[in-house]
Amino acid sequence: PTAYRGEKISALTGAPILRVEDAFLRSLFPARVKKDPPLGLLLDTRGVHFDPSRPNDLECLLAEHPLDDENQILQAKNAIERIKNAHLSKYFATDLTFSAPPSGYILVVDQLRDDASVKASKGEKYLFREMLSAALKNHPDQPIVIKTHPEKILGARAGYYGEEDCTEARISLYEHPCSPWEILSGAKAVYTLSSQLGFEAILCGHRPEIFGSPFYAGWGLSKDYVHLQRRNRTLTKEQLFLGAMMLYPKWYDPFSDRLCSLEEVLSIAEAQSRSWREDHHGWRAQNIRLWKRKTFRSFFGQYGRIDFSNAPKDMPEVSNIQPVMSWGGKTEHSQQNIIRVEDGFLRSRGLGENLVPPLSLISDDLGIYYDPTRPSRLEMLIMQHKDLRDDQRQRVLNVIDRVIRGAVTKYNLSGNCPNLPEGHRILVPGQVEDDASILKGTDRIRTNIALLKEVRRRHP
């Protein structure tokens, strides 16, 4: 439906046509809002995935491919969990500070007016009203929540529902950039015409009620009000995901300028979404030395401004949602909404005292990793990840292997190893004795000589 110019030229010349669409995991923002390039494309030789009037490559893949490889099914299962845990969707600039309504509601999904996927499913205003009426009739005692499309929230396009549709006290519009997984987890039932949120509802364990004919309808995973007889196979949600997210799309790594796997794209999307969530309110930065500020601007401030000052009293008055960042332990614990920043564990080739900028930073909203007197975000993350998914465990092993093989350390200073004596050897690393990690993390032994004496005492 959107490829009429190419179709016309194809008809005139006899040339084959390849239709291109954005993948189901695209970018932080819609193209109309930020012009972000997609992380993946759908290339189809037969049609487009949202047009049920004729078969397309995705439909044929879901109908004909075995989809039974155990390793691929396991990868699909892990990827689903990864997407849910990272709160990813087609557009993943979702704000985790927004909560879903109290659980138990019926979710009715709005879509963009005159969108190609709506037209392909013969969607009109009356059909959206019928969908809302069905939700009201089928669930007379539950609240109805109408979920607004992200592009409508950003003011880019109009939808089909508005305040005029809230004809009963139990009907409400939800117009916040909340995580779709958050709002799906609290829903008792999901109604949609053809939104991708219906696909995500299936992945979340729902059996959505579908009034159109999107790619995920007709495979035994939804209640379909429109039936396509050519879709007569029953799939699991993992098989549906394998076809739609792993086999059908072409994924792209913009940092390496190459095609890649879904798992690699998920790593990119996780990093981009985390960066936006941390960054988009802007920052107030205090106690940051002048030479470090250029480095800070390369790490932070892509989506919100950084205001630097030397002390809290110099800070401009801003909203409480804007975090304050401070270097290491230079800020009193009593200050609220503080993000403490330190060098990463793989820092640079050279020392900070020589003004060599870091290649990595650690930010901590609870404390700082070297201060055992209070919890830190690192401590919490370690506790929360005692049981790793298979893909997480493999990634950890890969990173450890690369660090060891590359002989990478925090400062990567070159130098020859001295001749070491034969036999049993004990390594005693020295430290800067007034370093914050010594001041905060030690008790009786606080100097290099004291440490060496204690080692000699224990190993005479």
Short mmCIF file of C-alpha atoms in Angstrom, two decimals:
data_model
loop_
_atom_site.label_atom_id
_atom_site.label_comp_id
_atom_site.label_asym_id
_atom_site.label_seq_id
_atom_site.Cartn_x
_atom_site.Cartn_y
_atom_site.Cartn_z
CA PRO A 1 0.00 0.00 0.00
CA THR A 2 2.88 2.43 0.55
CA ALA A 3 4.99 1.30 -2.41
CA TYR A 4 2.75 2.54 -5.24
CA ARG A 5 5.51 4.41 -7.06
CA GLY A 6 7.82 1.42 -7.09
CA GLU A 7 4.95 -0.85 -8.06
CA LYS A 8 4.06 1.43 -10.97
CA ILE A 9 7.64 1.43 -12.26
CA SER A 10 7.82 -2.34 -11.78
CA ALA A 11 4.65 -2.77 -13.84
CA LEU A 12 6.04 -0.58 -16.62
CA THR A 13 9.49 -2.17 -16.75
CA GLY A 14 8.88 -5.71 -15.58
CA ALA A 15 11.56 -5.32 -12.91
CA PRO A 16 11.05 -7.20 -9.64
CA ILE A 17 10.08 -5.15 -6.60
CA LEU A 18 11.49 -5.31 -3.08
CA ARG A 19 9.43 -3.60 -0.40
CA VAL A 20 11.24 -2.13 2.61
CA GLU A 21 9.83 -1.39 6.07
CA ASP A 22 11.23 -0.57 9.49
CA ALA A 23 11.92 -3.56 11.72
CA PHE A 24 9.92 -4.20 14.89
CA LEU A 25 12.78 -2.82 17.01
CA ARG A 26 13.63 0.46 15.35
CA SER A 27 15.13 3.34 17.33
CA LEU A 28 14.72 5.58 20.35
CA PHE A 29 12.22 7.82 18.55
CA PRO A 30 10.01 7.63 15.46
CA ALA A 31 11.62 8.95 12.28
CA ARG A 32 9.11 11.81 12.13
CA VAL A 33 10.27 13.04 15.53
CA LYS A 34 14.07 12.69 15.60
CA LYS A 35 15.12 11.35 12.16
CA ASP A 36 16.89 8.46 13.88
CA PRO A 37 17.97 5.77 11.38
CA PRO A 38 16.53 2.29 12.00
CA LEU A 39 18.50 -0.52 13.59
CA GLY A 40 16.79 -3.00 11.30
CA LEU A 41 14.84 -3.30 8.06
CA LEU A 42 12.26 -5.73 6.72
CA LEU A 43 12.90 -6.65 3.08
CA ASP A 44 9.95 -8.38 1.43
CA THR A 45 9.72 -9.77 -2.10
CA ARG A 46 5.97 -10.51 -1.94
CA GLY A 47 4.29 -7.71 -0.01
CA VAL A 48 4.50 -5.98 3.37
CA HIS A 49 3.97 -7.61 6.74
CA PHE A 50 0.96 -5.47 7.72
CA ASP A 51 -1.02 -6.02 4.47
CA PRO A 52 -3.20 -9.16 4.76
CA SER A 53 -4.68 -8.81 1.26
CA ARG A 54 -1.96 -11.09 -0.10
CA PRO A 55 0.78 -13.30 1.34
CA ASN A 56 4.10 -11.73 2.26
CA ASP A 57 7.50 -13.18 3.07
CA LEU A 58 6.89 -13.09 6.83
CA GLU A 59 3.56 -14.86 6.56
CA CYS A 60 5.06 -17.53 4.30
CA LEU A 61 7.98 -17.97 6.69
CA LEU A 62 5.63 -18.42 9.66
CA ALA A 63 3.46 -20.84 7.67
CA GLU A 64 6.17 -22.96 6.06
CA HIS A 65 9.43 -22.77 8.02
CA PRO A 66 9.93 -25.64 10.52
CA LEU A 67 10.79 -23.18 13.33
CA ASP A 68 11.92 -26.16 15.37
CA ASP A 69 15.66 -25.67 15.86
CA GLU A 70 16.20 -26.08 19.61
CA ASN A 71 19.10 -23.65 19.77
CA GLN A 72 17.15 -20.98 17.89
CA ILE A 73 14.10 -21.49 20.09
CA LEU A 74 16.30 -21.07 23.18
CA GLN A 75 17.82 -17.92 21.67
CA ALA A 76 14.30 -16.61 21.02
CA LYS A 77 13.25 -17.34 24.60
CA ASN A 78 16.31 -15.53 25.97
CA ALA A 79 15.80 -12.59 23.63
CA ILE A 80 12.17 -12.20 24.71
CA GLU A 81 13.24 -12.02 28.35
CA ARG A 82 16.01 -9.61 27.46
CA ILE A 83 13.62 -7.28 25.61
CA LYS A 84 11.14 -7.34 28.48
CA ASN A 85 13.81 -6.74 31.15
CA ALA A 86 15.27 -3.81 29.18
CA HIS A 87 11.80 -2.38 28.43
CA LEU A 88 12.45 -2.31 24.69
CA SER A 89 9.86 -1.84 21.97
CA LYS A 90 9.79 -0.49 18.42
CA TYR A 91 10.53 2.96 19.85
CA PHE A 92 12.40 2.57 23.11
CA ALA A 93 12.62 6.08 24.60
CA THR A 94 10.30 4.96 27.38
CA ASP A 95 10.44 6.64 30.77
CA LEU A 96 10.56 4.16 33.64
CA THR A 97 9.55 6.85 36.13
CA PHE A 98 5.98 6.56 34.80
CA SER A 99 3.98 3.74 36.33
CA ALA A 100 1.10 1.88 34.77
CA PRO A 101 -2.39 2.33 36.26
CA PRO A 102 -3.38 0.00 39.12
CA SER A 103 -3.48 -3.56 37.75
CA GLY A 104 -6.69 -5.25 36.64
CA TYR A 105 -7.65 -2.92 33.79
CA ILE A 106 -8.64 -3.75 30.22
CA LEU A 107 -6.14 -2.29 27.78
CA VAL A 108 -7.48 -0.82 24.53
CA VAL A 109 -4.72 0.21 22.13
CA ASP A 110 -5.02 3.37 20.05
CA GLN A 111 -3.20 3.74 16.73
CA LEU A 112 -2.22 6.55 14.39
CA ARG A 113 -4.96 7.97 12.19
CA ASP A 114 -4.69 6.80 8.57
CA ASP A 115 -1.51 4.82 9.25
CA ALA A 116 -0.73 2.29 6.53
CA SER A 117 -1.06 -0.63 8.95
CA VAL A 118 -4.51 0.64 10.00
CA LYS A 119 -5.70 1.08 6.42
CA ALA A 120 -4.45 -2.39 5.50
CA SER A 121 -6.66 -3.84 8.24
CA LYS A 122 -9.59 -1.68 7.02
CA GLY A 123 -9.44 0.36 10.18
CA GLU A 124 -11.79 3.34 10.51
CA LYS A 125 -13.08 5.39 13.44
CA TYR A 126 -16.18 3.20 13.68
CA LEU A 127 -14.05 0.05 14.06
CA PHE A 128 -12.10 1.58 16.95
CA ARG A 129 -15.45 2.47 18.56
CA GLU A 130 -16.62 -1.12 18.08
CA MET A 131 -13.43 -2.35 19.73
CA LEU A 132 -14.00 -0.07 22.72
CA SER A 133 -17.66 -1.16 22.92
CA ALA A 134 -16.60 -4.82 22.90
CA ALA A 135 -14.17 -4.19 25.75
CA LEU A 136 -16.90 -2.44 27.76
CA LYS A 137 -19.43 -5.21 27.08
CA ASN A 138 -17.08 -8.12 27.75
CA HIS A 139 -15.68 -6.62 30.95
CA PRO A 140 -18.51 -4.70 32.65
CA ASP A 141 -16.76 -4.44 36.01
CA GLN A 142 -13.19 -3.55 34.98
CA PRO A 143 -11.66 -0.15 34.28
CA ILE A 144 -10.83 0.52 30.62
CA VAL A 145 -7.46 2.11 29.83
CA ILE A 146 -6.91 3.50 26.32
CA LYS A 147 -3.19 3.49 25.51
CA THR A 148 -2.12 6.38 23.28
CA HIS A 149 0.44 5.83 20.50
CA PRO A 150 3.99 7.18 21.18
CA GLU A 151 3.88 9.48 18.14
CA LYS A 152 0.66 11.07 19.39
CA ILE A 153 2.25 11.58 22.82
CA LEU A 154 5.13 13.41 21.09
CA GLY A 155 2.68 15.55 19.11
CA ALA A 156 3.67 14.16 15.72
CA ARG A 157 0.36 12.62 14.60
CA ALA A 158 -3.26 12.14 15.63
CA GLY A 159 -4.91 8.97 16.88
CA TYR A 160 -8.47 7.60 16.88
CA TYR A 161 -9.38 8.05 20.54
CA GLY A 162 -9.76 11.24 22.55
CA GLU A 163 -11.47 12.62 25.64
CA GLU A 164 -14.82 12.35 23.84
CA ASP A 165 -14.50 8.56 24.03
CA CYS A 166 -14.30 8.58 27.83
CA THR A 167 -18.07 8.32 28.10
CA GLU A 168 -17.98 6.42 31.39
CA ALA A 169 -16.07 7.09 34.58
CA ARG A 170 -14.21 3.80 34.20
CA ILE A 171 -12.71 4.80 30.82
CA SER A 172 -9.44 6.75 30.87
CA LEU A 173 -6.73 7.78 28.43
CA TYR A 174 -3.15 6.84 29.27
CA GLU A 175 -0.84 9.36 27.59
CA HIS A 176 2.56 8.79 29.19
CA PRO A 177 5.73 7.30 27.60
CA CYS A 178 5.52 4.31 29.94
CA SER A 179 7.24 1.02 29.15
CA PRO A 180 4.86 -1.18 27.12
CA TRP A 181 5.91 -4.14 29.26
CA GLU A 182 4.91 -2.23 32.38
CA ILE A 183 1.45 -1.47 31.05
CA LEU A 184 0.97 -4.96 29.60
CA SER A 185 1.89 -6.63 32.88
CA GLY A 186 -0.97 -4.88 34.67
CA ALA A 187 -3.62 -5.56 32.03
CA LYS A 188 -6.30 -8.23 32.46
CA ALA A 189 -7.04 -8.28 28.71
CA VAL A 190 -5.75 -6.50 25.60
CA TYR A 191 -7.75 -5.20 22.61
CA THR A 192 -6.11 -3.95 19.43
CA LEU A 193 -6.68 -3.50 15.72
CA SER A 194 -3.17 -4.17 14.41
CA SER A 195 -0.74 -2.42 16.79
CA GLN A 196 2.67 -3.94 17.51
CA LEU A 197 1.58 -3.80 21.15
CA GLY A 198 -0.60 -6.81 20.30
CA PHE A 199 2.52 -8.76 19.32
CA GLU A 200 4.19 -7.70 22.56
CA ALA A 201 1.04 -8.70 24.46
CA ILE A 202 1.48 -12.25 23.10
CA LEU A 203 5.12 -12.25 24.22
CA CYS A 204 3.93 -11.07 27.64
CA GLY A 205 1.58 -14.05 27.96
CA HIS A 206 -1.72 -12.46 26.87
CA ARG A 207 -4.16 -13.76 24.27
CA PRO A 208 -5.08 -10.39 22.74
CA GLU A 209 -8.41 -9.71 21.03
CA ILE A 210 -7.60 -8.51 17.51
CA PHE A 211 -9.97 -6.58 15.24
CA GLY A 212 -7.62 -6.36 12.24
CA SER A 213 -5.24 -8.75 10.49
CA PRO A 214 -1.69 -7.98 11.67
CA PHE A 215 1.15 -10.42 11.06
CA TYR A 216 0.79 -12.00 14.52
CA ALA A 217 -2.92 -12.88 14.10
CA GLY A 218 -4.12 -16.27 12.92
CA TRP A 219 -1.46 -18.46 14.55
CA GLY A 220 -3.48 -19.67 17.54
CA LEU A 221 -2.06 -17.06 19.92
CA SER A 222 -4.90 -14.52 19.79
CA LYS A 223 -8.68 -14.17 19.60
CA ASP A 224 -9.26 -13.00 16.04
CA TYR A 225 -12.37 -11.13 14.91
CA VAL A 226 -11.14 -11.35 11.30
CA HIS A 227 -10.13 -14.79 10.06
CA LEU A 228 -7.54 -15.47 7.35
CA GLN A 229 -8.08 -19.03 6.13
CA ARG A 230 -4.58 -19.32 4.72
CA ARG A 231 -3.15 -18.93 8.23
CA ASN A 232 -4.00 -22.33 9.67
CA ARG A 233 -0.89 -23.21 11.66
CA THR A 234 -0.58 -23.06 15.45
CA LEU A 235 2.66 -21.55 16.74
CA THR A 236 4.19 -20.96 20.14
CA LYS A 237 5.13 -17.42 21.06
CA GLU A 238 8.81 -18.39 20.76
CA GLN A 239 8.23 -19.62 17.19
CA LEU A 240 6.39 -16.41 16.31
CA PHE A 241 9.25 -14.38 17.76
CA LEU A 242 11.87 -16.48 15.98
CA GLY A 243 10.24 -15.82 12.63
CA ALA A 244 9.36 -12.15 13.12
CA MET A 245 12.43 -10.95 15.02
CA MET A 246 15.29 -13.27 14.13
CA LEU A 247 14.75 -14.77 10.66
CA TYR A 248 12.74 -12.09 8.82
CA PRO A 249 14.59 -8.79 9.61
CA LYS A 250 18.00 -7.55 8.55
CA TRP A 251 19.70 -6.07 11.62
CA TYR A 252 22.38 -3.40 11.39
CA ASP A 253 25.22 -2.33 13.68
CA PRO A 254 25.76 1.42 13.02
CA PHE A 255 29.00 1.47 15.01
CA SER A 256 30.69 -1.22 12.91
CA ASP A 257 28.75 -0.46 9.69
CA ARG A 258 27.79 -4.08 9.13
CA LEU A 259 24.86 -6.45 9.30
CA CYS A 260 24.56 -8.22 12.64
CA SER A 261 22.40 -10.47 14.79
CA LEU A 262 19.38 -9.57 16.89
CA GLU A 263 21.46 -10.13 20.03
CA GLU A 264 23.96 -7.48 18.92
CA VAL A 265 21.17 -5.03 18.14
CA LEU A 266 19.67 -5.66 21.58
CA SER A 267 22.99 -4.63 23.14
CA ILE A 268 22.89 -1.38 21.15
CA ALA A 269 19.25 -0.71 22.02
CA GLU A 270 19.85 -1.46 25.71
CA ALA A 271 22.75 1.02 25.78
CA GLN A 272 20.84 3.73 23.89
CA SER A 273 17.69 3.41 26.00
CA ARG A 274 19.64 3.45 29.25
CA SER A 275 21.57 6.51 28.09
CA TRP A 276 18.36 8.35 27.22
CA ARG A 277 16.64 7.44 30.49
CA GLU A 278 19.59 8.68 32.53
CA ASP A 279 20.26 11.74 30.38
CA HIS A 280 17.04 13.30 29.09
CA HIS A 281 16.22 15.37 32.18
CA GLY A 282 19.62 17.07 31.99
CA TRP A 283 22.21 17.29 34.77
CA ARG A 284 23.56 19.58 37.43
CA ALA A 285 27.23 18.77 37.97
CA GLN A 286 29.20 19.89 41.02
CA ASN A 287 32.79 19.41 42.18
CA ILE A 288 33.93 18.48 38.67
CA ARG A 289 37.40 19.81 37.86
CA LEU A 290 37.72 22.00 34.79
CA TRP A 291 39.86 19.52 32.85
CA LYS A 292 37.28 16.77 33.35
CA ARG A 293 34.32 18.77 32.04
CA LYS A 294 35.04 18.17 28.37
CA THR A 295 35.12 14.44 29.08
CA PHE A 296 31.84 14.66 30.98
CA ARG A 297 30.19 16.34 28.00
CA SER A 298 31.29 13.44 25.79
CA PHE A 299 29.61 10.94 28.16
CA PHE A 300 26.56 12.92 29.28
CA GLY A 301 24.35 15.65 27.89
CA GLN A 302 23.37 14.17 24.54
CA TYR A 303 19.67 14.46 25.42
CA GLY A 304 19.76 17.10 28.18
CA ARG A 305 21.99 20.00 29.20
CA ILE A 306 24.77 19.79 31.83
CA ASP A 307 25.15 22.78 34.18
CA PHE A 308 28.49 22.82 36.04
CA SER A 309 29.17 24.52 39.37
CA ASN A 310 31.69 24.21 42.18
CA ALA A 311 29.29 23.95 45.14
CA PRO A 312 25.60 23.17 45.81
CA LYS A 313 24.84 26.83 46.61
CA ASP A 314 25.88 27.79 43.08
CA MET A 315 23.41 25.40 41.50
CA PRO A 316 20.53 26.96 39.53
CA GLU A 317 17.02 26.26 40.76
CA VAL A 318 15.57 23.45 38.65
CA SER A 319 13.06 20.63 38.88
CA ASN A 320 13.63 17.90 41.46
CA ILE A 321 13.65 15.34 38.66
CA GLN A 322 16.95 16.73 37.36
CA PRO A 323 19.76 14.72 38.99
CA VAL A 324 22.96 16.15 40.45
CA MET A 325 26.22 14.46 39.57
CA SER A 326 29.34 14.78 41.67
CA TRP A 327 32.80 13.28 41.49
CA GLY A 328 33.29 10.26 43.75
CA GLY A 329 32.93 10.92 47.46
CA LYS A 330 33.15 14.71 47.31
CA THR A 331 29.45 15.17 48.09
CA GLU A 332 27.82 14.75 51.48
CA HIS A 333 25.63 11.66 51.82
CA SER A 334 22.80 13.86 53.09
CA GLN A 335 22.33 15.43 49.66
CA GLN A 336 19.42 13.85 47.81
CA ASN A 337 19.20 12.80 44.15
CA ILE A 338 22.99 12.56 43.82
CA ILE A 339 24.71 10.53 41.11
CA ARG A 340 28.32 9.84 42.10
CA VAL A 341 30.72 9.44 39.19
CA GLU A 342 34.09 7.68 39.14
CA ASP A 343 36.56 6.28 36.63
CA GLY A 344 35.64 2.90 35.18
CA PHE A 345 37.61 -0.27 35.87
CA LEU A 346 39.04 -0.17 32.34
CA ARG A 347 39.97 3.49 32.29
CA SER A 348 42.64 4.59 29.83
CA ARG A 349 46.19 4.21 28.62
CA GLY A 350 47.79 6.51 31.14
CA LEU A 351 47.02 8.06 34.51
CA GLY A 352 44.39 10.58 35.43
CA GLU A 353 46.98 12.66 37.26
CA ASN A 354 48.62 13.19 33.86
CA LEU A 355 45.27 14.51 32.58
CA VAL A 356 44.67 11.45 30.40
CA PRO A 357 40.88 11.36 29.88
CA PRO A 358 38.96 8.19 30.81
CA LEU A 359 37.36 5.87 28.27
CA SER A 360 34.79 4.69 30.79
CA LEU A 361 32.96 6.12 33.80
CA ILE A 362 30.89 4.61 36.59
CA SER A 363 27.74 6.40 37.77
CA ASP A 364 26.05 5.35 41.00
CA ASP A 365 22.75 6.62 42.38
CA LEU A 366 23.11 4.88 45.77
CA GLY A 367 26.71 5.32 46.91
CA ILE A 368 30.03 4.45 45.35
CA TYR A 369 31.58 1.01 44.90
CA TYR A 370 34.64 1.58 47.12
CA ASP A 371 32.63 2.77 50.14
CA PRO A 372 31.42 -0.27 52.13
CA THR A 373 29.67 1.88 54.75
CA ARG A 374 26.57 2.19 52.55
CA PRO A 375 25.03 0.26 49.64
CA SER A 376 26.15 1.01 46.10
CA ARG A 377 24.46 0.37 42.76
CA LEU A 378 27.23 -2.09 41.86
CA GLU A 379 26.56 -4.04 45.05
CA MET A 380 22.85 -4.14 44.23
CA LEU A 381 23.45 -5.23 40.63
CA ILE A 382 25.67 -8.09 41.78
CA MET A 383 23.00 -9.24 44.24
CA GLN A 384 20.25 -8.99 41.62
CA HIS A 385 22.17 -11.01 39.02
CA LYS A 386 23.19 -14.10 40.97
CA ASP A 387 21.36 -16.20 38.37
CA LEU A 388 22.37 -15.20 34.86
CA ARG A 389 20.58 -16.00 31.62
CA ASP A 390 22.55 -18.10 29.15
CA ASP A 391 23.25 -15.10 26.92
CA GLN A 392 24.42 -13.03 29.90
CA ARG A 393 26.76 -15.78 31.07
CA GLN A 394 28.22 -16.14 27.57
CA ARG A 395 28.73 -12.40 27.28
CA VAL A 396 30.57 -12.33 30.62
CA LEU A 397 32.84 -15.16 29.53
CA ASN A 398 33.56 -13.43 26.22
CA VAL A 399 34.50 -10.16 27.95
CA ILE A 400 36.73 -11.93 30.49
CA ASP A 401 38.46 -13.78 27.66
CA ARG A 402 39.07 -10.56 25.70
CA VAL A 403 40.42 -8.76 28.77
CA ILE A 404 42.85 -11.58 29.56
CA ARG A 405 43.98 -12.14 25.97
CA GLY A 406 44.43 -8.41 25.44
CA ALA A 407 46.24 -7.97 28.79
CA VAL A 408 43.95 -5.00 29.45
CA THR A 409 44.07 -3.27 32.85
CA LYS A 410 42.74 -0.06 34.36
CA TYR A 411 45.62 2.16 33.18
CA ASN A 412 47.40 -0.08 30.64
CA LEU A 413 50.87 1.20 31.47
CA SER A 414 53.61 -0.59 29.57
CA GLY A 415 56.70 -1.98 31.21
CA ASN A 416 58.75 -5.12 31.50
CA CYS A 417 58.00 -7.57 34.26
CA PRO A 418 61.00 -7.88 36.60
CA ASN A 419 62.77 -11.20 37.10
CA LEU A 420 60.84 -13.06 39.76
CA PRO A 421 62.27 -15.59 42.21
CA GLU A 422 61.46 -19.25 41.82
CA GLY A 423 59.00 -21.03 44.08
CA HIS A 424 55.96 -19.78 45.95
CA ARG A 425 55.30 -16.09 45.30
CA ILE A 426 52.84 -13.68 46.92
CA LEU A 427 51.75 -10.55 45.08
CA VAL A 428 51.29 -7.47 47.27
CA PRO A 429 49.95 -4.57 45.16
CA GLY A 430 50.73 -1.08 46.39
CA GLN A 431 48.15 1.72 46.46
CA VAL A 432 48.07 5.48 46.89
CA GLU A 433 47.61 5.73 50.64
CA ASP A 434 45.34 8.79 50.65
CA ASP A 435 43.12 7.36 47.92
CA ALA A 436 39.40 7.38 48.72
CA SER A 437 39.22 3.58 48.44
CA ILE A 438 41.81 3.30 51.26
CA LEU A 439 40.17 5.95 53.43
CA LYS A 440 36.70 4.42 53.04
CA GLY A 441 37.43 0.72 52.65
CA THR A 442 40.08 -0.08 55.27
CA ASP A 443 40.32 -0.19 59.03
CA ARG A 444 43.51 -1.34 60.81
CA ILE A 445 45.81 -1.72 57.80
CA ARG A 446 45.89 1.60 55.90
CA THR A 447 49.43 1.91 54.51
CA ASN A 448 51.55 -0.08 52.09
CA ILE A 449 54.16 -0.89 54.71
CA ALA A 450 51.49 -2.07 57.16
CA LEU A 451 50.06 -4.33 54.47
CA LEU A 452 53.51 -5.75 53.66
CA LYS A 453 54.22 -6.41 57.34
CA GLU A 454 50.91 -8.22 57.73
CA VAL A 455 51.65 -10.40 54.69
CA ARG A 456 55.09 -11.28 56.12
CA ARG A 457 53.53 -12.10 59.47
CA ARG A 458 51.01 -14.46 57.87
CA HIS A 459 53.55 -16.03 55.50
CA PRO A 460 56.91 -16.03 57.34
#
